[in-house]
Coordinates of C-alpha atoms in Angstrom, one line a residue:
Chain A
M1 CA 150.3 -58.4 116.0
V2 CA 149.5 -59.7 119.5
P3 CA 145.8 -59.5 120.4
A4 CA 144.9 -56.6 122.8
L5 CA 143.4 -59.1 125.1
V6 CA 143.5 -62.8 125.6
V7 CA 141.5 -64.7 128.3
R8 CA 141.9 -68.4 128.7
N9 CA 139.9 -70.6 131.0
L10 CA 139.5 -67.8 133.4
S11 CA 137.6 -68.7 136.6
K12 CA 136.7 -66.8 139.7
V13 CA 135.2 -68.1 142.9
Y14 CA 134.5 -65.5 145.6
D15 CA 135.1 -66.1 149.3
N16 CA 131.4 -66.6 149.8
G17 CA 131.6 -69.6 147.4
F18 CA 129.9 -67.8 144.5
Q19 CA 131.4 -68.8 141.2
A20 CA 131.4 -65.6 139.1
L21 CA 133.4 -67.0 136.2
K22 CA 133.4 -70.6 135.0
G23 CA 136.5 -70.9 132.7
I24 CA 135.8 -68.3 130.0
D25 CA 137.8 -67.8 126.9
L26 CA 137.9 -64.5 125.0
T27 CA 140.2 -62.8 122.4
V28 CA 140.0 -59.1 121.5
E29 CA 142.1 -58.0 118.6
Q30 CA 144.0 -54.7 118.6
G31 CA 141.9 -51.8 117.3
D32 CA 138.6 -53.6 118.1
F33 CA 135.6 -52.0 119.7
F34 CA 134.3 -54.8 121.8
A35 CA 131.3 -55.2 124.0
L36 CA 130.9 -57.7 126.8
L37 CA 127.2 -58.0 127.4
G38 CA 125.2 -59.9 130.1
P39 CA 122.6 -59.5 132.7
N40 CA 123.4 -58.3 136.2
G41 CA 125.7 -60.7 138.1
A42 CA 126.7 -62.5 134.8
G43 CA 130.4 -62.0 135.4
K44 CA 131.2 -58.9 133.3
S45 CA 132.6 -56.7 136.0
T46 CA 134.5 -59.7 137.5
T47 CA 136.2 -60.2 134.1
L48 CA 137.1 -56.6 133.8
G49 CA 138.2 -56.5 137.5
I50 CA 140.6 -59.4 136.9
L51 CA 142.1 -57.7 133.8
S52 CA 142.6 -54.4 135.7
G53 CA 144.0 -56.0 138.9
L54 CA 141.1 -55.2 141.2
V55 CA 139.9 -58.8 141.4
Q56 CA 142.1 -61.8 142.1
K57 CA 141.5 -64.6 139.6
T58 CA 141.0 -68.2 140.9
S59 CA 142.5 -69.9 137.9
G60 CA 143.2 -69.4 134.2
N61 CA 145.1 -66.7 132.4
A62 CA 144.5 -63.2 131.1
E63 CA 146.9 -61.2 128.9
V64 CA 146.9 -57.5 127.9
M65 CA 149.0 -56.8 124.8
G66 CA 150.8 -60.1 125.3
F67 CA 151.6 -59.5 129.0
D68 CA 150.1 -61.8 131.7
V69 CA 148.2 -59.6 134.1
N70 CA 149.4 -61.7 137.1
T71 CA 153.1 -62.5 136.2
Q72 CA 153.9 -59.5 134.1
T73 CA 151.5 -57.2 136.0
F74 CA 153.4 -53.9 135.6
S75 CA 153.9 -54.3 131.9
A76 CA 150.3 -55.2 131.4
R77 CA 149.0 -52.3 133.4
R78 CA 151.0 -49.8 131.4
Y79 CA 148.9 -50.5 128.4
L80 CA 145.6 -50.4 130.2
G81 CA 143.2 -47.6 131.0
V82 CA 140.2 -48.4 133.3
V83 CA 136.9 -46.6 133.7
P84 CA 135.0 -48.4 136.5
Q85 CA 131.3 -48.6 137.1
E86 CA 131.4 -46.7 140.4
F87 CA 133.0 -43.3 141.0
N88 CA 136.3 -44.1 142.6
F89 CA 138.2 -40.9 142.9
N90 CA 138.8 -38.7 146.0
Q91 CA 135.8 -36.4 146.0
F92 CA 137.8 -33.6 147.7
E93 CA 140.6 -33.5 145.1
K94 CA 140.4 -31.0 142.3
V95 CA 139.5 -32.3 138.9
G96 CA 142.8 -31.3 137.4
D97 CA 144.8 -32.8 140.2
I98 CA 143.0 -36.2 139.9
V99 CA 144.0 -36.5 136.2
I100 CA 147.6 -35.3 136.8
T101 CA 148.0 -37.6 139.8
Q102 CA 146.9 -40.6 137.8
A103 CA 149.5 -39.7 135.2
G104 CA 152.1 -39.7 138.0
Y105 CA 151.2 -43.3 138.9
F106 CA 152.1 -44.2 135.3
G107 CA 155.5 -42.5 135.5
L108 CA 154.5 -39.1 133.9
T109 CA 155.5 -36.0 135.7
A110 CA 153.0 -33.2 136.1
A111 CA 154.8 -31.2 133.3
Q112 CA 154.8 -34.2 131.0
A113 CA 151.1 -35.0 131.6
A114 CA 149.8 -31.4 131.5
P115 CA 149.3 -31.1 127.7
N116 CA 147.5 -34.5 127.4
A117 CA 145.4 -33.7 130.5
E118 CA 144.4 -30.4 129.1
K119 CA 143.5 -32.0 125.7
L120 CA 141.3 -34.6 127.4
L121 CA 139.6 -32.2 129.8
R122 CA 138.8 -29.9 126.9
A123 CA 137.5 -32.8 124.8
L124 CA 135.3 -33.9 127.6
D125 CA 134.1 -30.5 128.5
L126 CA 135.8 -30.4 131.9
W127 CA 138.5 -27.8 131.3
E128 CA 136.5 -25.1 133.0
K129 CA 136.0 -27.3 136.0
R130 CA 139.7 -28.2 136.5
D131 CA 140.1 -26.2 139.7
Q132 CA 136.8 -27.4 141.3
Q133 CA 136.6 -30.2 143.8
A134 CA 135.3 -33.4 142.1
R135 CA 132.4 -33.6 144.5
M136 CA 131.0 -30.4 142.9
L137 CA 130.6 -32.1 139.5
S138 CA 127.3 -33.5 138.2
G139 CA 127.0 -37.3 137.7
G140 CA 127.7 -37.1 134.0
M141 CA 130.8 -34.9 134.6
K142 CA 132.1 -37.3 137.2
R143 CA 131.8 -40.1 134.6
R144 CA 133.7 -38.0 132.0
L145 CA 136.3 -37.2 134.6
M146 CA 136.9 -41.0 135.0
I147 CA 137.3 -41.3 131.3
A148 CA 139.9 -38.4 131.2
R149 CA 141.7 -40.0 134.1
A150 CA 141.9 -43.4 132.4
L151 CA 143.2 -41.9 129.2
V152 CA 145.9 -39.5 130.5
H153 CA 148.7 -42.0 130.0
D154 CA 147.6 -42.9 126.5
P155 CA 146.7 -46.5 127.0
K156 CA 146.5 -48.9 124.1
V157 CA 143.5 -50.7 125.6
L158 CA 140.6 -48.9 127.3
I159 CA 138.2 -50.8 129.5
L160 CA 134.9 -49.1 130.3
D161 CA 132.5 -50.7 132.7
E162 CA 129.1 -49.3 132.0
P163 CA 130.3 -45.9 131.0
S164 CA 126.9 -44.5 130.2
A165 CA 125.0 -45.7 133.2
G166 CA 122.9 -42.8 134.5
V167 CA 124.0 -40.5 131.8
D168 CA 121.4 -38.5 129.8
I169 CA 120.9 -39.2 126.1
E170 CA 122.7 -36.1 124.8
L171 CA 125.7 -36.7 126.9
R172 CA 125.7 -40.4 126.1
R173 CA 125.8 -39.6 122.4
S174 CA 128.6 -37.2 122.8
M175 CA 130.5 -39.9 124.8
W176 CA 129.9 -42.3 121.9
T177 CA 131.3 -39.9 119.4
F178 CA 134.4 -39.4 121.7
M179 CA 134.9 -43.1 122.0
Q180 CA 134.5 -43.7 118.3
Q181 CA 137.2 -41.0 117.6
L182 CA 139.4 -42.7 120.2
N183 CA 138.9 -46.1 118.5
R184 CA 139.6 -44.7 115.1
A185 CA 142.9 -43.3 116.5
G186 CA 143.9 -46.8 117.4
T187 CA 142.7 -47.4 120.9
T188 CA 141.2 -50.8 121.5
I189 CA 138.0 -50.3 123.5
I190 CA 136.3 -53.0 125.6
L191 CA 133.0 -52.0 127.2
T192 CA 130.2 -53.5 129.2
T193 CA 126.8 -51.9 128.9
H194 CA 123.2 -52.4 129.6
Y195 CA 122.3 -50.2 126.7
L196 CA 122.3 -52.7 123.9
E197 CA 121.7 -49.9 121.4
E198 CA 125.1 -48.6 122.5
A199 CA 126.8 -52.0 121.7
E200 CA 125.0 -52.3 118.4
Q201 CA 126.0 -48.8 117.3
L202 CA 129.6 -48.8 118.5
C203 CA 130.9 -52.3 118.7
R204 CA 132.3 -54.5 115.9
N205 CA 132.4 -57.6 118.1
I206 CA 130.3 -58.8 121.0
A207 CA 130.5 -61.5 123.6
I208 CA 127.5 -62.4 125.7
I209 CA 128.1 -63.7 129.1
N210 CA 125.6 -65.3 131.4
H211 CA 126.1 -67.2 134.7
G212 CA 129.9 -66.9 134.3
E213 CA 130.0 -68.5 130.9
I214 CA 130.3 -67.0 127.4
V215 CA 127.1 -67.7 125.5
Q216 CA 128.2 -66.1 122.2
A217 CA 131.3 -64.4 121.0
T218 CA 131.2 -63.2 117.5
S219 CA 130.9 -60.1 115.3
T220 CA 128.0 -57.8 115.8
R221 CA 126.9 -58.3 112.2
K222 CA 126.9 -62.1 112.6
L223 CA 125.1 -61.9 115.8
L224 CA 122.3 -59.8 114.4
S225 CA 122.0 -62.0 111.4
Q226 CA 120.8 -64.7 113.8
L227 CA 117.6 -62.7 114.3
S228 CA 114.8 -64.7 112.7
T229 CA 112.2 -61.9 112.8
E230 CA 112.1 -58.2 113.2
T231 CA 109.1 -56.1 114.0
F232 CA 108.5 -52.7 112.4
I233 CA 106.1 -50.0 113.4
L234 CA 104.7 -47.9 110.6
D235 CA 103.0 -44.6 111.0
L236 CA 100.6 -44.1 108.1
N237 CA 99.1 -41.0 106.4
S238 CA 95.6 -42.5 106.4
T239 CA 93.5 -44.6 108.7
V240 CA 93.2 -48.4 108.3
A241 CA 90.3 -50.7 109.0
A242 CA 90.2 -52.9 112.1
D243 CA 90.6 -56.1 110.0
F244 CA 93.6 -54.6 108.1
S245 CA 96.0 -57.2 106.7
L246 CA 99.1 -57.5 104.5
A247 CA 99.3 -60.6 102.4
G248 CA 102.2 -62.8 103.6
F249 CA 103.0 -60.7 106.6
E250 CA 102.0 -61.0 110.3
C251 CA 100.3 -57.6 110.8
R252 CA 98.5 -55.9 113.6
K253 CA 96.7 -52.5 113.9
V254 CA 98.2 -50.5 116.7
A255 CA 96.1 -47.3 116.2
D256 CA 93.9 -45.9 113.4
D257 CA 97.0 -44.7 111.5
C258 CA 99.6 -47.0 112.9
I259 CA 100.4 -50.7 112.2
E260 CA 102.9 -53.2 113.4
V261 CA 104.4 -55.7 110.8
V262 CA 106.6 -58.7 111.6
V263 CA 109.3 -59.3 108.9
E264 CA 110.7 -62.8 108.8
K265 CA 114.2 -63.7 107.7
G266 CA 114.1 -63.8 103.9
Q267 CA 111.2 -61.4 103.5
S268 CA 111.8 -57.9 102.1
I269 CA 110.6 -54.6 103.6
N270 CA 110.1 -53.3 100.0
Q271 CA 107.3 -55.8 99.7
I272 CA 105.4 -54.1 102.6
F273 CA 105.7 -50.7 100.8
T274 CA 104.5 -52.3 97.6
L275 CA 101.4 -53.8 99.3
L276 CA 100.6 -50.6 101.1
T277 CA 101.0 -48.5 97.9
Q278 CA 98.6 -50.9 96.1
Q279 CA 96.0 -50.1 98.9
G280 CA 96.7 -46.4 98.4
I281 CA 98.3 -46.0 101.8
E282 CA 101.4 -43.9 102.3
V283 CA 104.0 -44.4 105.0
R284 CA 104.8 -41.3 107.1
S285 CA 107.6 -42.9 109.2
M286 CA 108.9 -46.3 110.2
R287 CA 110.9 -47.6 113.2
T288 CA 111.8 -50.9 114.7
K289 CA 109.7 -52.0 117.6
S290 CA 112.6 -52.8 119.8
N291 CA 116.4 -52.8 119.6
R292 CA 117.4 -55.8 117.4
L293 CA 120.3 -56.7 119.6
E294 CA 118.0 -56.5 122.6
E295 CA 115.7 -59.1 121.1
L296 CA 118.6 -61.4 120.4
F297 CA 120.2 -60.8 123.8
V298 CA 117.0 -61.7 125.6
D299 CA 116.7 -64.9 123.4
L300 CA 120.2 -66.0 124.1
V301 CA 120.2 -65.3 127.8
R302 CA 116.8 -67.0 128.1
G303 CA 118.1 -70.0 126.1
A304 CA 121.1 -70.2 128.4
N305 CA 118.9 -70.0 131.5
A306 CA 116.6 -72.8 130.2
Chain B
M1 CA 160.2 -45.4 130.1
S2 CA 162.3 -47.4 132.5
P3 CA 160.5 -49.2 135.3
V4 CA 162.7 -47.5 137.9
R5 CA 161.7 -44.1 136.6
I6 CA 158.0 -45.1 136.7
Q7 CA 158.4 -46.1 140.3
W8 CA 160.3 -42.9 141.2
V9 CA 157.7 -40.6 139.6
A10 CA 154.9 -42.6 141.2
F11 CA 156.6 -42.3 144.6
L12 CA 156.9 -38.6 144.3
T13 CA 153.3 -38.4 143.2
I14 CA 152.1 -40.2 146.3
V15 CA 154.2 -38.1 148.6
T16 CA 153.1 -34.9 146.9
K17 CA 149.5 -35.9 147.1
E18 CA 149.8 -36.8 150.8
I19 CA 151.4 -33.5 151.7
R20 CA 148.8 -31.7 149.6
R21 CA 146.1 -33.5 151.6
F22 CA 147.3 -32.7 155.1
T23 CA 148.2 -29.1 154.2
R24 CA 144.8 -28.6 152.5
I25 CA 143.0 -29.6 155.7
W26 CA 145.5 -27.9 158.0
Q27 CA 142.7 -26.9 160.5
Q28 CA 142.3 -30.7 161.2
T29 CA 145.9 -31.8 160.9
L30 CA 148.4 -29.0 161.9
L31 CA 146.4 -26.6 164.1
P32 CA 145.0 -29.0 166.7
P33 CA 148.4 -30.4 167.9
A34 CA 149.7 -26.8 168.0
I35 CA 146.8 -25.8 170.3
T36 CA 147.0 -28.9 172.5
M37 CA 150.7 -28.8 173.0
T38 CA 150.6 -25.0 173.8
L39 CA 148.0 -25.9 176.6
Y40 CA 150.4 -28.6 177.8
F41 CA 153.2 -26.1 178.0
V42 CA 151.1 -23.6 179.8
I43 CA 149.4 -25.9 182.3
F44 CA 152.0 -28.6 183.0
G45 CA 155.1 -26.7 182.1
Q46 CA 154.5 -23.3 183.6
L47 CA 151.6 -23.4 186.1
I48 CA 152.2 -26.9 187.6
G49 CA 155.8 -27.3 186.5
S50 CA 157.0 -24.2 188.4
R51 CA 155.8 -26.0 191.7
I52 CA 157.3 -29.3 190.7
G53 CA 160.8 -28.0 190.3
Q54 CA 163.3 -30.4 188.7
M55 CA 162.8 -33.8 187.0
G56 CA 165.7 -35.9 185.8
G57 CA 168.1 -33.1 186.8
V58 CA 166.4 -30.4 184.6
D59 CA 163.5 -27.9 185.0
Y60 CA 160.2 -29.7 184.6
I61 CA 159.2 -27.8 181.5
S62 CA 162.5 -28.7 179.9
F63 CA 161.9 -32.3 180.9
I64 CA 158.4 -32.6 179.3
V65 CA 159.1 -30.6 176.1
P66 CA 161.0 -33.5 174.3
G67 CA 158.3 -36.0 175.3
L68 CA 155.5 -33.7 174.0
I69 CA 157.4 -33.1 170.7
M70 CA 157.8 -36.9 170.3
M71 CA 154.2 -37.5 171.2
S72 CA 153.1 -35.1 168.5
V73 CA 155.4 -36.7 165.9
I74 CA 154.2 -40.3 166.5
T75 CA 150.5 -39.5 166.8
N76 CA 150.5 -37.4 163.7
A77 CA 152.6 -39.8 161.6
Y78 CA 150.2 -42.6 162.6
A79 CA 147.0 -40.6 162.1
N80 CA 148.1 -39.3 158.7
V81 CA 148.7 -42.7 157.1
S82 CA 145.7 -44.5 158.8
S83 CA 143.2 -41.8 157.9
S84 CA 144.5 -41.1 154.4
F85 CA 144.9 -44.7 153.3
F86 CA 141.6 -45.7 154.9
S87 CA 139.9 -42.7 153.3
N88 CA 141.3 -43.8 149.9
K89 CA 140.0 -47.3 150.5
F90 CA 136.6 -46.0 151.6
Q91 CA 136.2 -43.7 148.6
R92 CA 137.7 -46.5 146.4
S93 CA 140.3 -44.0 145.1
I94 CA 142.9 -46.6 146.1
E95 CA 141.9 -48.3 142.9
E96 CA 143.7 -45.5 141.0
L97 CA 146.9 -47.0 142.4
M98 CA 145.9 -50.6 142.0
V99 CA 145.3 -50.3 138.2
A100 CA 148.6 -48.5 137.7
P101 CA 152.0 -50.1 137.3
V102 CA 153.0 -49.1 140.9
H103 CA 155.0 -51.6 143.0
P104 CA 153.6 -52.3 146.4
G105 CA 156.9 -51.1 147.9
T106 CA 156.5 -47.8 146.1
I107 CA 152.9 -47.4 147.5
L108 CA 154.1 -48.2 151.0
L109 CA 157.1 -45.9 150.9
G110 CA 155.0 -43.1 149.5
Y111 CA 152.4 -43.3 152.3
V112 CA 155.1 -43.7 155.0
C113 CA 156.9 -40.7 153.7
G114 CA 153.7 -38.8 153.8
G115 CA 153.3 -39.8 157.4
I116 CA 156.8 -38.8 158.2
A117 CA 156.3 -35.4 156.5
R118 CA 153.2 -34.7 158.7
G119 CA 154.9 -36.1 161.9
V120 CA 158.0 -34.0 161.3
G121 CA 156.0 -31.0 160.3
V122 CA 154.0 -31.0 163.4
G123 CA 157.1 -31.8 165.4
I124 CA 158.7 -28.6 164.0
I125 CA 155.6 -26.5 164.8
V126 CA 155.5 -27.8 168.4
T127 CA 159.3 -27.3 168.8
L128 CA 158.9 -23.7 167.6
L129 CA 156.0 -23.1 170.1
S130 CA 158.0 -24.7 172.9
L131 CA 160.8 -22.1 172.4
Y132 CA 158.4 -19.4 173.7
F133 CA 158.2 -21.3 177.0
T134 CA 161.8 -22.6 177.4
D135 CA 165.2 -22.7 175.8
L136 CA 166.1 -25.9 174.0
Q137 CA 169.6 -27.1 173.6
I138 CA 170.9 -29.7 171.2
H139 CA 173.0 -32.4 172.9
N140 CA 173.2 -34.7 170.0
L141 CA 171.7 -33.7 166.6
L142 CA 172.3 -37.1 165.0
V143 CA 170.3 -38.9 167.7
I144 CA 167.5 -36.3 167.5
V145 CA 167.2 -36.7 163.7
L146 CA 167.5 -40.4 163.8
V147 CA 165.0 -41.0 166.5
I148 CA 162.4 -38.6 165.0
L149 CA 162.7 -40.2 161.6
L150 CA 162.7 -43.8 162.9
S151 CA 159.8 -43.2 165.3
A152 CA 157.7 -41.4 162.6
T153 CA 158.5 -44.3 160.2
L154 CA 157.5 -46.9 162.7
F155 CA 154.2 -45.2 163.5
S156 CA 153.4 -44.5 159.9
L157 CA 153.8 -48.2 159.2
G158 CA 151.5 -48.9 162.2
G159 CA 148.9 -46.5 160.7
F160 CA 149.2 -48.2 157.4
I161 CA 148.5 -51.7 158.8
N162 CA 145.6 -50.3 160.8
A163 CA 144.1 -48.8 157.7
I164 CA 144.5 -52.0 155.7
F165 CA 142.4 -53.9 158.2
A166 CA 140.0 -51.1 159.0
S167 CA 136.5 -51.5 157.5
K168 CA 134.9 -48.4 159.0
F169 CA 136.1 -45.1 160.3
D170 CA 135.8 -46.2 163.9
D171 CA 138.4 -48.9 163.3
I172 CA 141.1 -46.3 162.7
S173 CA 140.5 -44.6 166.1
I174 CA 140.6 -47.7 168.2
V175 CA 144.4 -48.1 168.2
P176 CA 145.2 -44.5 168.8
T177 CA 142.7 -44.2 171.6
F178 CA 143.3 -47.5 173.4
V179 CA 146.9 -48.3 172.6
I180 CA 149.0 -45.3 171.5
T181 CA 147.6 -42.7 173.9
P182 CA 147.9 -44.8 177.1
L183 CA 151.4 -46.0 176.1
T184 CA 152.5 -42.4 175.4
Y185 CA 151.2 -41.1 178.7
L186 CA 152.9 -44.0 180.5
G187 CA 156.0 -43.7 178.3
G188 CA 157.8 -41.2 180.5
V189 CA 156.5 -38.0 178.7
F190 CA 155.6 -36.4 182.1
Y191 CA 157.8 -38.2 184.5
S192 CA 161.1 -40.1 184.9
I193 CA 160.6 -43.8 185.4
N194 CA 163.1 -43.5 188.3
L195 CA 160.1 -42.1 190.3
L196 CA 158.3 -45.5 190.0
S197 CA 158.8 -48.5 192.2
E198 CA 161.1 -51.2 190.9
F199 CA 158.3 -53.4 189.7
W200 CA 156.6 -50.6 187.7
Q201 CA 160.0 -49.5 186.3
S202 CA 160.4 -53.1 185.0
V203 CA 156.9 -53.0 183.5
S204 CA 157.6 -49.6 181.9
L205 CA 160.6 -51.1 180.1
F206 CA 158.2 -53.1 177.9
N207 CA 156.6 -49.9 176.6
P208 CA 158.2 -49.1 173.2
I209 CA 157.3 -45.4 173.4
L210 CA 159.4 -45.0 176.6
Y211 CA 162.5 -45.7 174.4
M212 CA 161.5 -43.2 171.8
V213 CA 160.8 -40.4 174.3
N214 CA 163.9 -41.1 176.3
T215 CA 166.2 -41.3 173.2
F216 CA 164.8 -38.0 171.9
R217 CA 165.2 -36.5 175.4
Y218 CA 168.8 -37.7 175.4
G219 CA 169.4 -35.9 172.0
I220 CA 168.1 -32.7 173.5
L221 CA 169.0 -32.7 177.2
G222 CA 171.6 -35.5 177.4
V223 CA 169.6 -37.3 180.0
S224 CA 167.8 -40.7 179.5
D225 CA 166.3 -43.6 181.5
V226 CA 167.3 -46.1 178.8
N227 CA 170.2 -47.2 176.6
I228 CA 170.3 -45.2 173.4
G229 CA 171.9 -47.8 171.2
F230 CA 169.4 -50.4 172.3
S231 CA 166.5 -48.0 171.6
L232 CA 167.7 -47.2 168.1
A233 CA 168.3 -50.9 167.3
M234 CA 164.8 -51.8 168.5
L235 CA 163.3 -49.1 166.4
V236 CA 165.1 -50.4 163.3
F237 CA 164.1 -54.0 164.1
F238 CA 160.4 -53.2 164.5
I239 CA 160.4 -51.0 161.3
V240 CA 161.8 -54.0 159.3
V241 CA 159.2 -56.3 160.8
L242 CA 156.2 -54.0 160.2
A243 CA 157.5 -53.0 156.7
A244 CA 157.8 -56.6 155.7
Y245 CA 154.3 -57.4 157.0
S246 CA 152.8 -54.3 155.3
L247 CA 154.3 -55.4 152.0
W248 CA 153.0 -58.9 152.4
L249 CA 149.5 -57.5 153.0
L250 CA 149.8 -55.1 150.0
R251 CA 150.9 -57.9 147.7
R252 CA 148.0 -60.1 148.7
G253 CA 145.7 -57.1 148.3
V254 CA 144.2 -57.7 151.8
G255 CA 141.3 -55.3 152.4
M256 CA 141.5 -54.0 148.9
R257 CA 141.4 -56.7 146.2
Q258 CA 138.4 -59.1 146.0

């Protein structure tokens, strides 16, 4: 089975001399849920732009489903659906027309596209808005409209450039569910995001890009296993003394009934509970101090910048 | 799905979208030329025209009607493509086409046909209005159809190139204001170039719009200041040149692809 995406030695130098990509290599297998992470200006959108035909590469190769995006452009594009970062539809067109028109660009007549367009608009809660001009939609609806538009021709590979930017938590989670269903149905999904929690929850594989270079490209699990420590916050049922400590753990009192415990690789969380129970303290709730991937991301990007 | 079918459906989609656009905003696209041309017919045709008498062997109003119809066709064909394509660039909705398997030739043909549709549509509206003021005859239907379609095509291509290079809305009004309008007014819409001195007659022969207006006038009245075969050949030549240039710009993604 050909990979959904292969990028080899891909470079991009913009007209102003800025080198956005410095010969990156990437492979995304079919059926994967893949995240391309990186700080602003790292080269994420440039990479996706080259794949989707919106940015001209300087050198290297990129293939979608085995088709070169430059020499076999039309074949490659047939397999691709693109959700860009910025709204890029005619604000004065009706919602339904935008989706049906996009299907037309992929060779589907309005009659052929109508059932899939309806299915997508219903799934994304836009069916009732189909006769409204796009400019009347809220920001979240506009983002969902771009997802419906990108999927109307049933692409094998879906590219999402920061799909949840500016979207509220509830909507973000419903979008995650939708994308997971889509991925389970066989669509390869490649996304960039600033919400690392999103990447950690959704993606099986992750590449981290910084200054136009791939810093890491591996599975989410392997990436997280690189974490040497993890900090937990524990809410307690009783108060603790100012000099409170847990043998073998770095520990800090946050509030009278709240402590912060650093767990190093190889240490067990059970041990914390045992020690607390021995002191007659019960744990009401527990959470990680920060997103695990976020910690790792910051370490990796900082390391690459050093 | 065969690549040819994809291109065919994509072409029809672009044309449908373009027609839907200019009919949706008919107050800005279809109504203004109807009002302007009616005023021309009333003021220049009836009020002033009745005192002028004949021009080129026919009543003055009969003389100016073909020119005014042609003027409507070319300005509207140009405006449709330049404003629509630039608006798509401005709103970035052109990216919908750029990520799809649509050939640059299909994109160009779709937009040009949209321009032709509006140009011809407005031409028909103006023609129908002119019938209230004068009787129109048809001297050569083939010439009429040919010159209208070729002129609308040529100016649609011009509008397309203008939109590709435009970076702000002002840029799409510069050519119509400073090039097309003066050339149209000096292109024999309101007068026969035989009224001019020999020097200005020679200068007028460098104005491409003169050939379109006169060829169309020939199709209706059977009178012309220029050679019809030469006019049509020149139109075809310039269409080929501008179409080739437009395709080259599209393939390179000028003004669209980073």
